[in-house]
Amino acid sequence: MTERLATLSYFFPAHNEEANVLGLVEEALATLPTLAEAFEIVIVDDGSRDATGRIADELTAAHPDVVRVVHHPTNLGYGAALRSGFRAARHDHLAFTDGDRQFRVADLGQLLDRLGQADRPDVVVGYRIKRADPLVRTLYARAYRLANRIFFGLRVRDVDCACKLFRRAALEGIGVEANGAFFSAELLIKLQVAGRTVAEVGVPHHPRTAGSPTGAKPAVVLRAVRDFWFLRLRMWANRQRALRRGEPIVG
């Protein structure tokens, strides 16, 4: 395994994940010392209506040196939650998974290994070796990947895999408009156009054992489709202006 990173910010979005947030933070506390000399864990409570926010506050109080929480008063969407995680992160390397525990924190080690190889990629993204999702979500994902390849030239095999690792320097100057499910795709598209190098690593994907998924809800899908076409039309109209739009990912 590659040497540990000097510093690592790990964050995850959580919307109504009261059954998962404690276990995920405990997993991260046990695993991250093997990946980085210094680390932080940022929980983004995206307007949860269950006990997610309270549990996150309790974890922050119990581990004030390494655990922090960002609260959204209302549910702002997946992309907005990721945006808050990126903004809150303070270290030179940033990684995230989802809050549903379908990825293991330890698998970030595979991304770290790839980051340290001779070509020194700017970003390492996971792809699910075998998706543990219902058929409808798998079909959505295939169509979405094809659309991103055709209309944006994005050659990433699993755009929305929630297991990603970034060098902070690679995110400088990158802005993203989307606050919904198109966030990850827009970020990767703009990183690619900016000349950042993106590597891919296969990671296991585990079935959700608690909580309810929201990614295949019609409102979520329609919002992603809208944001997809807004970016594509703006790039056709004025490519450089479209690429400059959006709030900076990091300060």
Short mmCIF file of C-alpha atoms in Angstrom, two decimals:
data_model
loop_
_atom_site.label_atom_id
_atom_site.label_comp_id
_atom_site.label_asym_id
_atom_site.label_seq_id
_atom_site.Cartn_x
_atom_site.Cartn_y
_atom_site.Cartn_z
CA MET A 1 0.00 0.00 0.00
CA THR A 2 1.13 3.58 -0.72
CA GLU A 3 2.34 5.64 2.22
CA ARG A 4 -0.32 7.44 4.19
CA LEU A 5 -1.38 10.88 3.08
CA ALA A 6 -0.24 13.75 5.27
CA THR A 7 -3.81 15.04 5.59
CA LEU A 8 -7.24 13.90 4.45
CA SER A 9 -10.73 15.37 4.70
CA TYR A 10 -13.44 12.73 4.49
CA PHE A 11 -17.07 13.78 4.24
CA PHE A 12 -20.43 12.26 3.49
CA PRO A 13 -23.96 13.59 2.86
CA ALA A 14 -26.71 12.24 5.06
CA HIS A 15 -30.44 12.73 4.58
CA ASN A 16 -32.56 10.72 7.02
CA GLU A 17 -29.73 8.28 7.72
CA GLU A 18 -30.21 7.86 11.48
CA ALA A 19 -29.63 4.11 11.14
CA ASN A 20 -26.31 4.58 9.33
CA VAL A 21 -24.54 7.72 10.54
CA LEU A 22 -23.18 6.33 13.83
CA GLY A 23 -21.83 3.16 12.25
CA LEU A 24 -20.27 5.04 9.35
CA VAL A 25 -18.46 7.50 11.61
CA GLU A 26 -17.22 4.67 13.82
CA GLU A 27 -15.98 2.88 10.69
CA ALA A 28 -14.21 6.05 9.54
CA LEU A 29 -12.62 6.63 12.95
CA ALA A 30 -11.21 3.10 12.87
CA THR A 31 -10.04 3.23 9.24
CA LEU A 32 -8.81 6.74 8.46
CA PRO A 33 -5.72 6.55 10.71
CA THR A 34 -4.43 3.87 8.30
CA LEU A 35 -4.90 6.23 5.33
CA ALA A 36 -3.69 9.59 6.64
CA GLU A 37 -1.50 11.00 9.37
CA ALA A 38 -4.08 13.67 10.13
CA PHE A 39 -7.73 13.54 9.11
CA GLU A 40 -11.15 15.01 9.69
CA ILE A 41 -14.67 13.66 9.22
CA VAL A 42 -17.39 16.05 8.06
CA ILE A 43 -21.03 14.98 8.27
CA VAL A 44 -23.41 16.96 6.06
CA ASP A 45 -26.92 16.69 7.50
CA ASP A 46 -29.07 17.64 4.53
CA GLY A 47 -32.25 18.72 6.29
CA SER A 48 -32.95 15.34 7.87
CA ARG A 49 -36.30 14.92 9.57
CA ASP A 50 -35.20 11.97 11.70
CA ALA A 51 -32.47 11.75 14.36
CA THR A 52 -29.55 12.13 11.92
CA GLY A 53 -28.78 15.69 13.02
CA ARG A 54 -28.91 14.86 16.73
CA ILE A 55 -26.64 11.83 16.31
CA ALA A 56 -24.21 13.93 14.26
CA ASP A 57 -24.10 16.55 17.02
CA GLU A 58 -23.44 13.84 19.61
CA LEU A 59 -20.58 12.46 17.51
CA THR A 60 -19.09 15.94 17.16
CA ALA A 61 -19.27 16.42 20.93
CA ALA A 62 -17.65 13.02 21.52
CA HIS A 63 -14.84 13.57 18.98
CA PRO A 64 -14.41 17.35 18.74
CA ASP A 65 -10.89 17.18 17.28
CA VAL A 66 -11.81 15.14 14.21
CA VAL A 67 -15.59 15.15 13.65
CA ARG A 68 -17.61 18.14 12.47
CA VAL A 69 -21.14 18.55 11.18
CA VAL A 70 -22.74 20.92 8.70
CA HIS A 71 -26.52 21.26 9.06
CA HIS A 72 -28.86 22.28 6.24
CA PRO A 73 -32.10 23.64 7.78
CA THR A 74 -34.04 22.09 4.89
CA ASN A 75 -33.30 19.38 2.35
CA LEU A 76 -31.31 21.11 -0.41
CA GLY A 77 -30.42 18.05 -2.50
CA TYR A 78 -27.53 15.70 -3.04
CA GLY A 79 -25.34 18.11 -4.95
CA ALA A 80 -25.85 20.85 -2.39
CA ALA A 81 -24.82 18.43 0.35
CA LEU A 82 -21.65 17.48 -1.54
CA ARG A 83 -20.95 21.18 -2.12
CA SER A 84 -21.16 21.82 1.62
CA GLY A 85 -18.77 18.92 2.26
CA PHE A 86 -16.22 20.28 -0.19
CA ARG A 87 -16.49 23.77 1.30
CA ALA A 88 -16.11 22.54 4.85
CA ALA A 89 -13.08 20.35 4.06
CA ARG A 90 -9.81 21.89 5.23
CA HIS A 91 -7.11 19.44 4.11
CA ASP A 92 -5.07 18.96 0.93
CA HIS A 93 -6.86 15.76 -0.08
CA LEU A 94 -10.64 15.36 -0.08
CA ALA A 95 -12.64 12.16 -0.28
CA PHE A 96 -16.28 11.29 0.03
CA THR A 97 -18.68 8.38 0.06
CA ASP A 98 -22.44 8.41 0.55
CA GLY A 99 -23.99 8.17 3.97
CA ASP A 100 -25.87 4.93 3.26
CA ARG A 101 -22.86 2.62 3.88
CA GLN A 102 -22.95 1.06 0.43
CA PHE A 103 -19.23 1.79 0.22
CA ARG A 104 -16.60 0.92 2.82
CA VAL A 105 -14.27 3.62 4.07
CA ALA A 106 -11.41 1.14 3.77
CA ASP A 107 -11.93 1.04 -0.01
CA LEU A 108 -10.70 4.63 -0.17
CA GLY A 109 -7.32 2.97 0.31
CA GLN A 110 -7.55 1.61 -3.24
CA LEU A 111 -8.10 5.13 -4.53
CA LEU A 112 -5.18 6.38 -2.45
CA ASP A 113 -2.93 3.69 -3.94
CA ARG A 114 -3.89 4.80 -7.45
CA LEU A 115 -3.31 8.45 -6.56
CA GLY A 116 0.24 7.63 -5.58
CA GLN A 117 1.21 5.85 -8.79
CA ALA A 118 3.78 7.26 -11.19
CA ASP A 119 1.34 9.23 -13.38
CA ARG A 120 0.07 11.13 -10.31
CA PRO A 121 -3.58 11.65 -11.33
CA ASP A 122 -5.41 14.69 -9.99
CA VAL A 123 -8.58 12.76 -9.20
CA VAL A 124 -9.37 9.09 -8.59
CA VAL A 125 -12.97 7.95 -8.95
CA GLY A 126 -14.38 4.56 -8.11
CA TYR A 127 -16.60 2.47 -10.29
CA ARG A 128 -18.90 -0.17 -8.89
CA ILE A 129 -17.60 -3.61 -9.81
CA LYS A 130 -21.09 -5.05 -9.35
CA ARG A 131 -23.95 -2.71 -8.53
CA ALA A 132 -26.04 -3.71 -5.53
CA ASP A 133 -29.02 -1.65 -6.70
CA PRO A 134 -32.52 -2.32 -8.03
CA LEU A 135 -32.74 -2.84 -11.79
CA VAL A 136 -34.38 0.54 -12.41
CA ARG A 137 -31.41 2.39 -10.93
CA THR A 138 -28.98 0.32 -12.97
CA LEU A 139 -30.88 1.14 -16.15
CA TYR A 140 -30.95 4.84 -15.29
CA ALA A 141 -27.19 4.73 -14.69
CA ARG A 142 -26.44 3.10 -18.05
CA ALA A 143 -28.52 5.63 -19.96
CA TYR A 144 -26.99 8.48 -17.97
CA ARG A 145 -23.43 7.30 -18.63
CA LEU A 146 -24.14 7.04 -22.35
CA ALA A 147 -25.71 10.50 -22.46
CA ASN A 148 -22.73 12.06 -20.69
CA ARG A 149 -20.36 10.37 -23.12
CA ILE A 150 -22.31 11.44 -26.22
CA PHE A 151 -23.06 15.03 -25.24
CA PHE A 152 -20.02 15.92 -23.11
CA GLY A 153 -17.35 13.42 -24.09
CA LEU A 154 -17.14 12.30 -20.46
CA ARG A 155 -15.40 8.92 -20.50
CA VAL A 156 -15.98 7.85 -16.91
CA ARG A 157 -17.63 4.47 -16.58
CA ASP A 158 -19.55 5.18 -13.36
CA VAL A 159 -20.22 8.91 -13.13
CA ASP A 160 -22.17 8.84 -9.87
CA CYS A 161 -20.14 6.29 -7.95
CA ALA A 162 -19.96 7.85 -4.50
CA CYS A 163 -16.37 6.91 -3.80
CA LYS A 164 -14.06 9.66 -4.99
CA LEU A 165 -10.71 11.19 -3.99
CA PHE A 166 -9.40 14.60 -5.05
CA ARG A 167 -6.29 16.68 -4.70
CA ARG A 168 -7.42 20.08 -3.45
CA ALA A 169 -5.22 21.80 -6.02
CA ALA A 170 -7.18 20.08 -8.82
CA LEU A 171 -10.40 21.70 -7.62
CA GLU A 172 -9.04 25.26 -7.64
CA GLY A 173 -10.83 27.40 -10.20
CA ILE A 174 -13.63 24.85 -10.76
CA GLY A 175 -17.23 26.00 -10.26
CA VAL A 176 -20.42 23.91 -10.38
CA GLU A 177 -24.00 25.13 -10.77
CA ALA A 178 -26.02 21.97 -10.12
CA ASN A 179 -27.29 21.26 -6.62
CA GLY A 180 -29.00 17.98 -7.46
CA ALA A 181 -27.92 14.63 -8.84
CA PHE A 182 -26.11 16.18 -11.83
CA PHE A 183 -23.50 17.70 -9.48
CA SER A 184 -20.96 14.87 -9.82
CA ALA A 185 -21.24 14.76 -13.60
CA GLU A 186 -20.87 18.52 -13.95
CA LEU A 187 -17.83 18.48 -11.67
CA LEU A 188 -16.17 15.71 -13.69
CA ILE A 189 -17.02 17.38 -17.00
CA LYS A 190 -15.43 20.65 -15.88
CA LEU A 191 -12.40 18.91 -14.40
CA GLN A 192 -11.90 17.10 -17.71
CA VAL A 193 -12.23 20.30 -19.77
CA ALA A 194 -9.77 22.04 -17.42
CA GLY A 195 -7.19 19.36 -18.21
CA ARG A 196 -7.23 17.60 -14.85
CA THR A 197 -6.34 13.92 -15.02
CA VAL A 198 -8.93 11.45 -13.78
CA ALA A 199 -8.13 7.81 -12.98
CA GLU A 200 -10.61 5.02 -12.20
CA VAL A 201 -10.52 2.13 -9.74
CA GLY A 202 -13.04 -0.67 -9.26
CA VAL A 203 -14.58 -0.83 -5.77
CA PRO A 204 -17.13 -3.16 -4.15
CA HIS A 205 -20.71 -1.96 -3.78
CA HIS A 206 -22.80 -3.27 -0.90
CA PRO A 207 -26.58 -3.50 -0.53
CA ARG A 208 -28.24 -0.84 1.58
CA THR A 209 -29.28 -2.43 4.87
CA ALA A 210 -31.06 0.53 6.47
CA GLY A 211 -32.83 3.69 5.36
CA SER A 212 -34.50 4.44 2.03
CA PRO A 213 -32.83 5.43 -1.25
CA THR A 214 -33.99 8.60 -3.02
CA GLY A 215 -31.87 8.64 -6.18
CA ALA A 216 -34.50 7.08 -8.45
CA LYS A 217 -37.37 9.35 -7.40
CA PRO A 218 -38.93 11.07 -10.44
CA ALA A 219 -38.28 14.55 -9.03
CA VAL A 220 -34.59 13.75 -8.56
CA VAL A 221 -34.27 12.31 -12.07
CA LEU A 222 -36.10 15.24 -13.67
CA ARG A 223 -33.91 17.75 -11.85
CA ALA A 224 -30.79 15.97 -13.12
CA VAL A 225 -32.15 15.96 -16.68
CA ARG A 226 -32.90 19.70 -16.46
CA ASP A 227 -29.41 20.51 -15.17
CA PHE A 228 -27.85 18.26 -17.83
CA TRP A 229 -29.55 20.16 -20.64
CA PHE A 230 -28.95 23.59 -19.10
CA LEU A 231 -25.21 22.92 -19.14
CA ARG A 232 -25.24 21.40 -22.64
CA LEU A 233 -27.25 24.28 -24.14
CA ARG A 234 -25.10 26.90 -22.44
CA MET A 235 -21.94 25.21 -23.71
CA TRP A 236 -23.32 25.24 -27.24
CA ALA A 237 -24.20 28.92 -26.89
CA ASN A 238 -20.95 30.07 -25.24
CA ARG A 239 -18.61 27.32 -24.10
CA GLN A 240 -16.20 29.42 -22.07
CA ARG A 241 -18.91 31.37 -20.28
CA ALA A 242 -20.75 28.15 -19.44
CA LEU A 243 -17.60 26.59 -18.00
CA ARG A 244 -17.04 29.64 -15.78
CA ARG A 245 -20.55 29.52 -14.30
CA GLY A 246 -21.22 28.07 -10.87
CA GLU A 247 -20.00 28.47 -7.33
CA PRO A 248 -16.37 27.54 -6.60
CA ILE A 249 -15.95 24.05 -5.20
CA VAL A 250 -13.19 25.11 -2.81
CA GLY A 251 -12.25 28.54 -1.51
#
